[in-house]
PDB file of C-alpha atoms and ligand atoms in Angstrom:
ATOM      1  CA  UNK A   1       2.669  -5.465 139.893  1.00 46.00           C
ATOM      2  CA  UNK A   2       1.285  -1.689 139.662  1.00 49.00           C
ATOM      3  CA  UNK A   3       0.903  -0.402 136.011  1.00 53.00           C
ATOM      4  CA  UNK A   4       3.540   1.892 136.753  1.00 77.00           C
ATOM      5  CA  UNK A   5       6.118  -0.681 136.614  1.00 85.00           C
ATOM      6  CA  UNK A   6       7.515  -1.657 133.067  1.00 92.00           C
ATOM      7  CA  UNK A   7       8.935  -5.372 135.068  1.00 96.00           C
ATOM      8  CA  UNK A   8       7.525  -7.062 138.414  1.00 97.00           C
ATOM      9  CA  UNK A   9       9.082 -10.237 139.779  1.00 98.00           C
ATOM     10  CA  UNK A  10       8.558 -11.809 142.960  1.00 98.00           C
ATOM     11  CA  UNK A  11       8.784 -14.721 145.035  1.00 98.00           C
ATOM     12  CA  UNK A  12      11.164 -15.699 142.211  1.00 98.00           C
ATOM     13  CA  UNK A  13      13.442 -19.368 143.216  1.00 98.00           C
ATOM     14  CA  UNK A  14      15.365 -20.727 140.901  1.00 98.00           C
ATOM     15  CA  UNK A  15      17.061 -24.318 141.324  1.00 98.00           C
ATOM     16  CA  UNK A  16      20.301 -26.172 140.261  1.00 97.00           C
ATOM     17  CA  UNK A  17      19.769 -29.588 141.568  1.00 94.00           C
ATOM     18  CA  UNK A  18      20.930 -29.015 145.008  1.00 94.00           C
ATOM     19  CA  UNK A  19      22.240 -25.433 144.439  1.00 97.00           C
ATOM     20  CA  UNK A  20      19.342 -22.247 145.792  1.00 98.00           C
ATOM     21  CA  UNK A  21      20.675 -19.647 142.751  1.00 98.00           C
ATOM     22  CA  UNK A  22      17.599 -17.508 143.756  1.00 98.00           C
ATOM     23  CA  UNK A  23      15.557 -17.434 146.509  1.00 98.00           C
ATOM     24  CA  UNK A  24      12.197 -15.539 146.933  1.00 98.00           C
ATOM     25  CA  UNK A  25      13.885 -12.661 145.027  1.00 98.00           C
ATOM     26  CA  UNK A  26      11.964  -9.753 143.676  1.00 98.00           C
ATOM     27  CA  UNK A  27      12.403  -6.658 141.352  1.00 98.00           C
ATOM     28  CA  UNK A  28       9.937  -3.487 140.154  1.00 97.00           C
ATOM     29  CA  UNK A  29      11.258  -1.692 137.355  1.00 97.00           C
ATOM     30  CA  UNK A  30      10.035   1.603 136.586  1.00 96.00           C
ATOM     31  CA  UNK A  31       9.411   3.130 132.714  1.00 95.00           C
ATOM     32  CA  UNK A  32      12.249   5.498 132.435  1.00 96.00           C
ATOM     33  CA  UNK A  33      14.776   4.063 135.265  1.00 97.00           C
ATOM     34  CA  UNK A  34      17.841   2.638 135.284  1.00 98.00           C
ATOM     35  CA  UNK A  35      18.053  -0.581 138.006  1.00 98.00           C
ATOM     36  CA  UNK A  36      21.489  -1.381 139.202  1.00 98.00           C
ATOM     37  CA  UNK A  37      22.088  -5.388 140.730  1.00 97.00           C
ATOM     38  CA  UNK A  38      25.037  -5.682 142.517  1.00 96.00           C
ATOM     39  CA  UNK A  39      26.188  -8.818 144.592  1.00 94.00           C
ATOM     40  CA  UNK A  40      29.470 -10.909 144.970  1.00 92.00           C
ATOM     41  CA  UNK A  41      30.531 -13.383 142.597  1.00 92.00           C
ATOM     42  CA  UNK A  42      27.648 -16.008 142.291  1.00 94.00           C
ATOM     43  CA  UNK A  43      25.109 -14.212 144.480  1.00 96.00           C
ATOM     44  CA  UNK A  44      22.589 -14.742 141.113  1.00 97.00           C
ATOM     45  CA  UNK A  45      22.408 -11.924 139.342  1.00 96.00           C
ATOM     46  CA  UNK A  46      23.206 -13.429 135.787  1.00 95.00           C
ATOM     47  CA  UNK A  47      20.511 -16.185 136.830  1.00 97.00           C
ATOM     48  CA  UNK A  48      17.945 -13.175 137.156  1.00 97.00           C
ATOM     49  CA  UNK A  49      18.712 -12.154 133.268  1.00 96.00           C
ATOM     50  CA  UNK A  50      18.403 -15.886 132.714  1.00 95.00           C
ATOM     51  CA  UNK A  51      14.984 -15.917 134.146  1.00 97.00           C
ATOM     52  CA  UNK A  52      13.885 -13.188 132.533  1.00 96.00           C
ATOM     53  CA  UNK A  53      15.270 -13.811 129.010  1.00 93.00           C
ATOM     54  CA  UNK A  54      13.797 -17.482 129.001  1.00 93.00           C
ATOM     55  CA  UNK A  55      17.526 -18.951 129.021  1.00 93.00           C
ATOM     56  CA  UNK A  56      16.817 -20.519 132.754  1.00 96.00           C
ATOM     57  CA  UNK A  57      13.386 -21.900 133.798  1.00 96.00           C
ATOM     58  CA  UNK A  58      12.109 -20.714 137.177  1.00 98.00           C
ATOM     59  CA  UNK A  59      11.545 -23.231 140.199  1.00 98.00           C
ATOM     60  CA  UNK A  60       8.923 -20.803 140.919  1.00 98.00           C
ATOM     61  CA  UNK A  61       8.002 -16.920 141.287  1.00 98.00           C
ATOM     62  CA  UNK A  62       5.682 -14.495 139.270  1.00 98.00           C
ATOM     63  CA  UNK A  63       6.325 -11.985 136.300  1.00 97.00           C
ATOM     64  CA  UNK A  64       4.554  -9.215 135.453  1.00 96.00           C
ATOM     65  CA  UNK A  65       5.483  -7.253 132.264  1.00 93.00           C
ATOM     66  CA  UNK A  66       3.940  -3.609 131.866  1.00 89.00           C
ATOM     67  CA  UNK A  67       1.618  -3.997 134.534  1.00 90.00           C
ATOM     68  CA  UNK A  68       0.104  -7.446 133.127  1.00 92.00           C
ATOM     69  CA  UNK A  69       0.880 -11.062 134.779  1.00 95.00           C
ATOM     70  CA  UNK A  70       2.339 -12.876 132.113  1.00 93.00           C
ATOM     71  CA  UNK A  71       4.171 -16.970 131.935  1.00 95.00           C
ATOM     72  CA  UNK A  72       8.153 -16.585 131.871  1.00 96.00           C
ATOM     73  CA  UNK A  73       8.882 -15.720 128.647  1.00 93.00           C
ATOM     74  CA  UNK A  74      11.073 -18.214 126.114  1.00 93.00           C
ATOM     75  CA  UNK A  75      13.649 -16.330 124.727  1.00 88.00           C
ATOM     76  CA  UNK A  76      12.128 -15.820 121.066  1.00 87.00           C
ATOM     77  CA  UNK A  77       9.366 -13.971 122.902  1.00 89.00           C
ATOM     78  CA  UNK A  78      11.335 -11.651 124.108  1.00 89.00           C
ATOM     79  CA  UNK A  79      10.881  -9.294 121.201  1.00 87.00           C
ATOM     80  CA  UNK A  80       7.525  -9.290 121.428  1.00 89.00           C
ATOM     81  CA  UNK A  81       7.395  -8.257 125.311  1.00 91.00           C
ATOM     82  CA  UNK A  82       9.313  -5.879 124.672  1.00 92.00           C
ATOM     83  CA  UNK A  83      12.725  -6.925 126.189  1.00 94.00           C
ATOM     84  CA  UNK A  84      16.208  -7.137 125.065  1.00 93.00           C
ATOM     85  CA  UNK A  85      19.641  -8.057 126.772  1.00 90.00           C
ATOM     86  CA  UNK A  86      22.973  -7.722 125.485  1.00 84.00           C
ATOM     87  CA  UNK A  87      25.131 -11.375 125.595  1.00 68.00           C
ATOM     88  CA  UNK A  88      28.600 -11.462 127.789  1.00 61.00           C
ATOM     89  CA  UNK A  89      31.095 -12.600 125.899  1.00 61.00           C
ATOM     90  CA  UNK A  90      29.257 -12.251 122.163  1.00 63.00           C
ATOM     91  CA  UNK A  91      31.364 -10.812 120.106  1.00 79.00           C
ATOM     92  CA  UNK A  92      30.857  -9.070 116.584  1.00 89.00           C
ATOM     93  CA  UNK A  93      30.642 -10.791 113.308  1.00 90.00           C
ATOM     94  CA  UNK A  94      34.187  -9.962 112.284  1.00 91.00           C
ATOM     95  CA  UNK A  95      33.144 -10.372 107.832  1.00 94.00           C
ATOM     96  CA  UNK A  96      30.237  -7.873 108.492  1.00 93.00           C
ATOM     97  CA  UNK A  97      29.748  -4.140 108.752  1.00 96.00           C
ATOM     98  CA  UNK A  98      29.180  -2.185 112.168  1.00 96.00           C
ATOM     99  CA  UNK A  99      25.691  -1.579 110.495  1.00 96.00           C
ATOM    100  CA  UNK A 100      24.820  -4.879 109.610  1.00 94.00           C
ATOM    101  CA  UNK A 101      26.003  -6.408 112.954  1.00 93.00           C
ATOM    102  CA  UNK A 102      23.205  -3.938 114.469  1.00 94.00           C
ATOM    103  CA  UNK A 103      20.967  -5.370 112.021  1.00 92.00           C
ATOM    104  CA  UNK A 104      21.506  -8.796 112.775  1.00 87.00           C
ATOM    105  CA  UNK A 105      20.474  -7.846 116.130  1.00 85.00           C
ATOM    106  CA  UNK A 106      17.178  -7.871 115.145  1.00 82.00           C
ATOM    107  CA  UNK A 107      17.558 -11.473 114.387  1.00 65.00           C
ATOM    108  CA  UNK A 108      19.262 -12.617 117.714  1.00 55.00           C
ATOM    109  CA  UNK A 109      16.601 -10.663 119.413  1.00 47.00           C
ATOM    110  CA  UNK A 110      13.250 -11.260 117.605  1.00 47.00           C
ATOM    111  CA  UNK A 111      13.357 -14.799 115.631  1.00 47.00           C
ATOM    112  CA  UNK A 112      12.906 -13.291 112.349  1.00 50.00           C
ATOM    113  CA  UNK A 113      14.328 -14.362 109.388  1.00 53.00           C
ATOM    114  CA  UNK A 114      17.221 -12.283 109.275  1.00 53.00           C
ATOM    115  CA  UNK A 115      19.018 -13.372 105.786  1.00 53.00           C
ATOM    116  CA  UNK A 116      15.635 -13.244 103.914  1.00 54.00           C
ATOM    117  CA  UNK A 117      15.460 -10.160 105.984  1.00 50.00           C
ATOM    118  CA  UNK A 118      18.434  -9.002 104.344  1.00 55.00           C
ATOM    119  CA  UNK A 119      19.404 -10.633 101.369  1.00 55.00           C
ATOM    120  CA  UNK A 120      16.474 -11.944  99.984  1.00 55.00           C
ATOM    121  CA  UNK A 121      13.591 -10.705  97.465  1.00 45.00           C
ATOM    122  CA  UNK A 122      12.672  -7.481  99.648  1.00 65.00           C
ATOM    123  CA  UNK A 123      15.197  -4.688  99.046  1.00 74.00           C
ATOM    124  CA  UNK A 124      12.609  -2.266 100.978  1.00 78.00           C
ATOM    125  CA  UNK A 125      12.728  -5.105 104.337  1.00 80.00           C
ATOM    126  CA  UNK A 126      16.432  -4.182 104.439  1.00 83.00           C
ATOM    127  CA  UNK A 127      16.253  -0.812 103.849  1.00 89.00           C
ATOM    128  CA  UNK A 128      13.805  -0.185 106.866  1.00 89.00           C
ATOM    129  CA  UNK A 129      15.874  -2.731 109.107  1.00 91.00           C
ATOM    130  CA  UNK A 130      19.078  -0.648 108.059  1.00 94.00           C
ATOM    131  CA  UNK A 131      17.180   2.490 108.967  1.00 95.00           C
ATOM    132  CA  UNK A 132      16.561   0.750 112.335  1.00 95.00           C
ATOM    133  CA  UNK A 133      19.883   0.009 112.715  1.00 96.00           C
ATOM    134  CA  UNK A 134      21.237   3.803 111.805  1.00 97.00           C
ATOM    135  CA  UNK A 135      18.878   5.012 114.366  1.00 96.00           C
ATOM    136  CA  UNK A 136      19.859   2.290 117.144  1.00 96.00           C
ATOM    137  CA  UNK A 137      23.578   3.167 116.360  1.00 97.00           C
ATOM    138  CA  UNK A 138      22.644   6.851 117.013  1.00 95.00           C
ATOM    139  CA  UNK A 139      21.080   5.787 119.944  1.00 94.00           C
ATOM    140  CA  UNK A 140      24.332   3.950 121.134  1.00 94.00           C
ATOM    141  CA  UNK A 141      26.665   7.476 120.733  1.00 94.00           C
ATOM    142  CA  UNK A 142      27.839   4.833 117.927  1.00 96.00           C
ATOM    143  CA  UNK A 143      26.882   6.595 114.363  1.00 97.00           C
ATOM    144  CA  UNK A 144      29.813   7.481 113.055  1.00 97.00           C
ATOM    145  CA  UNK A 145      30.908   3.858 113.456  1.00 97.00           C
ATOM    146  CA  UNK A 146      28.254   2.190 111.386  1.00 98.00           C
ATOM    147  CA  UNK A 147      30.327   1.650 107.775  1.00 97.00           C
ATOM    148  CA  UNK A 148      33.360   0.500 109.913  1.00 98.00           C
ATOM    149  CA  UNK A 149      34.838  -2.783 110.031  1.00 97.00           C
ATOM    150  CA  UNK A 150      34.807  -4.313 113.846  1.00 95.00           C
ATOM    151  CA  UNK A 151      38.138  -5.114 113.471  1.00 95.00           C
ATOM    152  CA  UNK A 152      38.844  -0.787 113.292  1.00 96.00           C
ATOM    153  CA  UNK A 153      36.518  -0.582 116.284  1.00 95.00           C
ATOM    154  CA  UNK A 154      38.563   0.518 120.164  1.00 94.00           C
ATOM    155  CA  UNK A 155      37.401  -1.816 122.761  1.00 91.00           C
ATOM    156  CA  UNK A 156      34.801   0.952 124.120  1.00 92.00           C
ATOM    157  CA  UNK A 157      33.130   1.488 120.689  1.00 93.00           C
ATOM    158  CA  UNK A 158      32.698  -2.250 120.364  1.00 93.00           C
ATOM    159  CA  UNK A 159      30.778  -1.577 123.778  1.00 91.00           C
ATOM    160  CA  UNK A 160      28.688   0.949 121.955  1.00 93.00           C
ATOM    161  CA  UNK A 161      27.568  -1.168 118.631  1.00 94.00           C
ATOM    162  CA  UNK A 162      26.751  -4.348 121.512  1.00 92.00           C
ATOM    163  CA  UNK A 163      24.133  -1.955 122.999  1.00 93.00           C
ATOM    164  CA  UNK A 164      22.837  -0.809 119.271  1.00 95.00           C
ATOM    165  CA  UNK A 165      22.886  -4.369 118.747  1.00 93.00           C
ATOM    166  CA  UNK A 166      20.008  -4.713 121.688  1.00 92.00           C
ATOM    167  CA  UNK A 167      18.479  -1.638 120.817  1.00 94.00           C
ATOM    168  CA  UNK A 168      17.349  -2.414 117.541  1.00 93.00           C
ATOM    169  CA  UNK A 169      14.342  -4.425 118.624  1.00 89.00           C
ATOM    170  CA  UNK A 170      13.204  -1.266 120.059  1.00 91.00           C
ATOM    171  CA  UNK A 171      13.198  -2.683 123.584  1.00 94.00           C
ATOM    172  CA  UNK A 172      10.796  -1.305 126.351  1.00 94.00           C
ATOM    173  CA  UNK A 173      13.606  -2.918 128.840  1.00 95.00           C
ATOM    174  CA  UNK A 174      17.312  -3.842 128.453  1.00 96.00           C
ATOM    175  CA  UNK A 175      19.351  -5.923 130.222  1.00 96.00           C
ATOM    176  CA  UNK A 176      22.859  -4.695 130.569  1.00 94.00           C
ATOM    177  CA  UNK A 177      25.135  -7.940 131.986  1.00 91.00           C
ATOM    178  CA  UNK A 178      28.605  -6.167 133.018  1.00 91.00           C
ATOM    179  CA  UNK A 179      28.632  -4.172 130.291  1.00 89.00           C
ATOM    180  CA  UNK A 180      31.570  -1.438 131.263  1.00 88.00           C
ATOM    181  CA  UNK A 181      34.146  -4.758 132.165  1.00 87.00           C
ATOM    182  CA  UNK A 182      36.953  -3.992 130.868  1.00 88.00           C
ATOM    183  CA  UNK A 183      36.478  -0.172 130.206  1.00 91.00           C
ATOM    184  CA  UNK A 184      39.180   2.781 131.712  1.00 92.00           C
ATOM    185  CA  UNK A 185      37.699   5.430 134.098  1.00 92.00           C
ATOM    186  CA  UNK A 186      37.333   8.093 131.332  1.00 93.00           C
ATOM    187  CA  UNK A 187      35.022   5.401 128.808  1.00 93.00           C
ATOM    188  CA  UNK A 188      33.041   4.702 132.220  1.00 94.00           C
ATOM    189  CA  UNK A 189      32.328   7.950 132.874  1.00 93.00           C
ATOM    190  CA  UNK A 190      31.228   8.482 128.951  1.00 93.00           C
ATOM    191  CA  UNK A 191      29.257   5.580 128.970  1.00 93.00           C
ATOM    192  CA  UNK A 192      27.421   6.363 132.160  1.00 95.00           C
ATOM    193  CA  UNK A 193      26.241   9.569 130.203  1.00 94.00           C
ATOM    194  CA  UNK A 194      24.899   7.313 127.439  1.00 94.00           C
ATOM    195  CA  UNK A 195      22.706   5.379 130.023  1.00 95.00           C
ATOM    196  CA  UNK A 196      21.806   7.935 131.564  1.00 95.00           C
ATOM    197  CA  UNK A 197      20.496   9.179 128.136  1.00 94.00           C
ATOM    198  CA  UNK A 198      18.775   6.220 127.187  1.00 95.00           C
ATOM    199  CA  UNK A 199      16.705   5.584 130.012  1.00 95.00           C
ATOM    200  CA  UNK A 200      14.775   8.076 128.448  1.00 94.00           C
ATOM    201  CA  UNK A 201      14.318   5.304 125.863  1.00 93.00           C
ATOM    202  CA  UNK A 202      13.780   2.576 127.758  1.00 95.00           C
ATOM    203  CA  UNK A 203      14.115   1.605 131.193  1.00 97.00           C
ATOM    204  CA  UNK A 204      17.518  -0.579 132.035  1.00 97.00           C
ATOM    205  CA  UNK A 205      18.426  -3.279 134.583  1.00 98.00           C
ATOM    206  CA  UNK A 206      22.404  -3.449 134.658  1.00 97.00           C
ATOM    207  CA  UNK A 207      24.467  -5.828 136.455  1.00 95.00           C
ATOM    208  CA  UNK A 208      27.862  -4.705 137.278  1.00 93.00           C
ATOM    209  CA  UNK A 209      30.738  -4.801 139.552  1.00 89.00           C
ATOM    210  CA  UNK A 210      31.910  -1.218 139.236  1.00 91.00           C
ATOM    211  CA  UNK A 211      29.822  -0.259 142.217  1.00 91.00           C
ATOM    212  CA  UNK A 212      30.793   3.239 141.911  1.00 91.00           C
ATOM    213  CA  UNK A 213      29.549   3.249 138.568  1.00 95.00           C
ATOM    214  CA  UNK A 214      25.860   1.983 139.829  1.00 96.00           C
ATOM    215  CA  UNK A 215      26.135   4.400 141.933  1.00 95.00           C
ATOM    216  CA  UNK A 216      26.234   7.244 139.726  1.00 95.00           C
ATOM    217  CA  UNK A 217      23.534   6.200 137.176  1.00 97.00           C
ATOM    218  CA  UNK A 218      20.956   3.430 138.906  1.00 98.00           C
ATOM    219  CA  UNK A 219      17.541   5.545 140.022  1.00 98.00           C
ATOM    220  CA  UNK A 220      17.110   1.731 142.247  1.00 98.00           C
ATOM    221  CA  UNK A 221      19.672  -0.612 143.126  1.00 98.00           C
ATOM    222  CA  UNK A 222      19.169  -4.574 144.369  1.00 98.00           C
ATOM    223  CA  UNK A 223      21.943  -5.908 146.370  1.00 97.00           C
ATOM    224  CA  UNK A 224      21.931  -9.950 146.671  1.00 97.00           C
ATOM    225  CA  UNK A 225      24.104 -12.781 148.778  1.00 96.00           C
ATOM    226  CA  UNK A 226      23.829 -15.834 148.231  1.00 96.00           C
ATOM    227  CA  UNK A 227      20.301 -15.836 145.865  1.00 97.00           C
ATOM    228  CA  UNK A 228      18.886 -13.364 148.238  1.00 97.00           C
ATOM    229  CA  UNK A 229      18.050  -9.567 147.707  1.00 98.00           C
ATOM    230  CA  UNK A 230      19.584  -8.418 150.979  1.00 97.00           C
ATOM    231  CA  UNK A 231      18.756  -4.587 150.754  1.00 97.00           C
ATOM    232  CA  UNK A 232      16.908  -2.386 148.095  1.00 97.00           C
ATOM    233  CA  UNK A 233      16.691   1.314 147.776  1.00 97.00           C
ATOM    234  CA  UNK A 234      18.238   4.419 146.432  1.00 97.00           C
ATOM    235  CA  UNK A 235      22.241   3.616 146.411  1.00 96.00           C
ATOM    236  CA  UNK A 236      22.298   5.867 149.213  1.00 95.00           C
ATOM    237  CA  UNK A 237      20.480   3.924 151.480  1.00 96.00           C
ATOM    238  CA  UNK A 238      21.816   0.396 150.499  1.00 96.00           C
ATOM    239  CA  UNK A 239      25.416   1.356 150.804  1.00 94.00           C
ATOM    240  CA  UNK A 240      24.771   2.409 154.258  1.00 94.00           C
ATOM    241  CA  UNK A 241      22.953  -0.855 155.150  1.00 96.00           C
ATOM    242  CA  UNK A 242      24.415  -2.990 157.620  1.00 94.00           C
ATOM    243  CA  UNK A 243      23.861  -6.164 155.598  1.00 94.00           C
ATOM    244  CA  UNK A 244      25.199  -5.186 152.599  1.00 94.00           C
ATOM    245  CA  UNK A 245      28.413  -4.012 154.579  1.00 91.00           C
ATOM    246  CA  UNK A 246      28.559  -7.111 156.190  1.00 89.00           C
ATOM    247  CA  UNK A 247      28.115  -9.450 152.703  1.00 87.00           C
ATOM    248  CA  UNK A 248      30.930  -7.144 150.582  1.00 80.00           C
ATOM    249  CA  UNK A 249      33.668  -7.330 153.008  1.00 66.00           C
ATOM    250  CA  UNK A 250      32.989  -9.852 156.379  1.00 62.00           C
ATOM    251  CA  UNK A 251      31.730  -7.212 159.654  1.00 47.00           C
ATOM    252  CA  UNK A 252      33.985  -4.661 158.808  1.00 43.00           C
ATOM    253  CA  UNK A 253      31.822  -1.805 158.399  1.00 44.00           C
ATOM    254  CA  UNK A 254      34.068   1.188 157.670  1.00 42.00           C
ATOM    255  CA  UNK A 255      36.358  -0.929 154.534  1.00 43.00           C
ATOM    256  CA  UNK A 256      32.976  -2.008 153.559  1.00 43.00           C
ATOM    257  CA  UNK A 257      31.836   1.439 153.339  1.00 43.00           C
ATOM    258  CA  UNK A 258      34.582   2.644 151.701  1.00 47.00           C
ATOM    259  CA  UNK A 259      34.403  -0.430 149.164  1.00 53.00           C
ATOM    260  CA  UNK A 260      30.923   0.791 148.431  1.00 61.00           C
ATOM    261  CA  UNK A 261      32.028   4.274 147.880  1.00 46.00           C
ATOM    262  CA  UNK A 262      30.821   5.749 151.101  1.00 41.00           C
ATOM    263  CA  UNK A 263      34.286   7.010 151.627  1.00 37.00           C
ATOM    264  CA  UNK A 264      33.667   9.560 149.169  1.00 35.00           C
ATOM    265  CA  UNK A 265      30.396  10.408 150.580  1.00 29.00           C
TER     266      UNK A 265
HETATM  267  N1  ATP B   1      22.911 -23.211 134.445  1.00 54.89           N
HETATM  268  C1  ATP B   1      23.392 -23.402 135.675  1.00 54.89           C
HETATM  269  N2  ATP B   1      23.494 -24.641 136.192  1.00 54.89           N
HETATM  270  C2  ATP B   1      23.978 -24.849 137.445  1.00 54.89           C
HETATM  271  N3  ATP B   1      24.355 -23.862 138.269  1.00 54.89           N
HETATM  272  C3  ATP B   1      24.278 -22.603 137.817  1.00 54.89           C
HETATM  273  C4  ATP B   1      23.803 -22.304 136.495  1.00 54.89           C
HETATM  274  N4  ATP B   1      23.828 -20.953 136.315  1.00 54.89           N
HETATM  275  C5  ATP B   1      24.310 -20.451 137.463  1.00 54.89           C
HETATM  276  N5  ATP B   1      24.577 -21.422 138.362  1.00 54.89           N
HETATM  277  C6  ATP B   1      25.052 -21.229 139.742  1.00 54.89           C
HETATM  278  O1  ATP B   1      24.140 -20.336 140.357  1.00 54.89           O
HETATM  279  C7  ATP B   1      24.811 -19.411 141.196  1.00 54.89           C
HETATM  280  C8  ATP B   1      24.515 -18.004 140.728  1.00 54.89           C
HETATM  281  O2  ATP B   1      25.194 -17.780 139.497  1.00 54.89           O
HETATM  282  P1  ATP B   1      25.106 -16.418 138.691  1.00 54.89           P
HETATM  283  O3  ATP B   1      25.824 -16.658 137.415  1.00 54.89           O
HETATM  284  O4  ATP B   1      23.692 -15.986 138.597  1.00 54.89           O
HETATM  285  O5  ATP B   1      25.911 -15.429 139.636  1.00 54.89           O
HETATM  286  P2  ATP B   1      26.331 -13.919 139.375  1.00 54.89           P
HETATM  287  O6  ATP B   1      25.822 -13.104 140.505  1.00 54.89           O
HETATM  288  O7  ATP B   1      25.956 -13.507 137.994  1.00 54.89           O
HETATM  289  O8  ATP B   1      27.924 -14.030 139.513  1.00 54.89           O
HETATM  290  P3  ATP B   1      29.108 -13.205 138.735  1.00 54.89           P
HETATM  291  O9  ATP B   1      29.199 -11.881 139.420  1.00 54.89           O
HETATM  292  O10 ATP B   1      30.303 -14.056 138.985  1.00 54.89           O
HETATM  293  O11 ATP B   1      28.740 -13.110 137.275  1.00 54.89           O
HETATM  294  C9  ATP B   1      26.280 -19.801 141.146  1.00 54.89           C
HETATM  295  O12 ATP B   1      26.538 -20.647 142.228  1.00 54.89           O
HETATM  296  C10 ATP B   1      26.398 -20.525 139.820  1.00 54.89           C
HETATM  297  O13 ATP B   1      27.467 -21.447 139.846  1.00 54.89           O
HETATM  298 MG1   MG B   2      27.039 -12.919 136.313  1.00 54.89          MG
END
């Protein structure tokens, strides 16, 4: 809840009928950071995004947004505090430009009109939301994509134009929901670069699987089980915690280790 912090949650619970998705979990971003969330297959990390992007609402728990205590924002606030999250699974418009894509970003993201936006009386609105659009492409590693169709895009540049996509709202905080699924060792090691780049933009909670990868970028990283955060901390530390040992791979601590990339410590 400090004014250092661009995101505060805590004491957040979030219910599915009978189902505990989250349970007293909490989470301090830092300006500048990237945040890494790791956790088995339904331990709730998507169902933090959710709570945070207004697409679930909270049993109970607090936010705090840049230092202020704020309700749980809807998701067409999101803009407006300042937050954006890229979609699993949302492909590109397949008719439209890299460029415009981005642009209709600022749509998805903010509520605004985007076809007036675009195609309608003001030819300066879509020049400034194109120039937006250039410079979240740049932003992305992505520019030299932006008059391509998607369907002349590789699998890691579509990766690239999804991130311009949430950067065009000019977000203060992005959520990153498994973005480097599906990417080869060399594109993971590129795109870990990029983030590590753009946290000088904005600060960036990422969900992901490739633990090695979290390793290598996340300033923090939030391990949870079962709704729980079960160990926070520099990578360092939580890879070397008993618990989270114990939730990746059953009591056996030196496979666990090894799954966490401590074998290569
Ligand atoms: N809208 C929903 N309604 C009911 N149950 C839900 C809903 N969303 C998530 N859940 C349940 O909540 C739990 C946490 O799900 P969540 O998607 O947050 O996990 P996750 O950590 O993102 O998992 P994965 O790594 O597989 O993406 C799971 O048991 C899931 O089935
Ligand atoms: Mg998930």
């Amino acid at each position: 809840m400090s004014e250092t912090t661009d995101l505060s949650i805590s004491n957040l619970t979030v219910k599915f009928g009978g189902l505990t998705a989250l349970d007293d979990v909490f989470l301090d971003v830092a300006p500048n950071t990237i945040v890494g969330l790791i956790g088995p297959n339904g331990a709730g990390k998507t169902t933090i995004f959710n709570s945070i992007s207004g697409l679930v609402t909270p049993t109970s728990g607090e936010i705090s947004i840049h230092g202020k205590k704020m309700k749980w924002p809807a998701s067409h606030q999101l803009a407006e505090f300042g937050i954006s999250r890229t979609l699993q699974g949302v492909g590109l418009f397949s008719g439209l430009s890299v460029v415009e894509n981005v642009m209709m970003g600022a749509n998805i993201t903010s509520g605004s009109n985007f076809l007036k936006d675009l195609f309608g009386a003001s030819g300066k609105a879509e020049a400034k939301l194109r120039r937006r659009a250039l410079d979240a492409l740049a932003w992305a590693g992505a520019l030299d994509m932006a008059e391509k169709m998607p369907g002349d895009l590789t699998y890691p540049q579509t990766k690239r134009v999804s991130i311009a996509r949430a950067l065009i709202s000019q977000p203060k905080i992005l959520l990153l929901d498994e973005p480097a699924a599906g990417l080869g060792q060399d594109d993971i090691d590129k795109f870990a670069a990029l983030l590590k780049q753009l946290k000088q933009r904005c600060a960036i909670i990422i969900v992901e699987h490739h633990v090695d990868f979290i390793g290598a970028i996340s300033d923090q990283v939030y391990v949870l089980n079962f709704g729980k955060v079960i160990s926070s901390g520099t990578f360092d530390h939580v890879k070397r915690d008993p618990a989270v040992l114990a939730a990746y791979l059953g009591t056996s601590t030196q496979t666990g280790s090894e799954k966490l990339g401590g074998g290569h410590a």
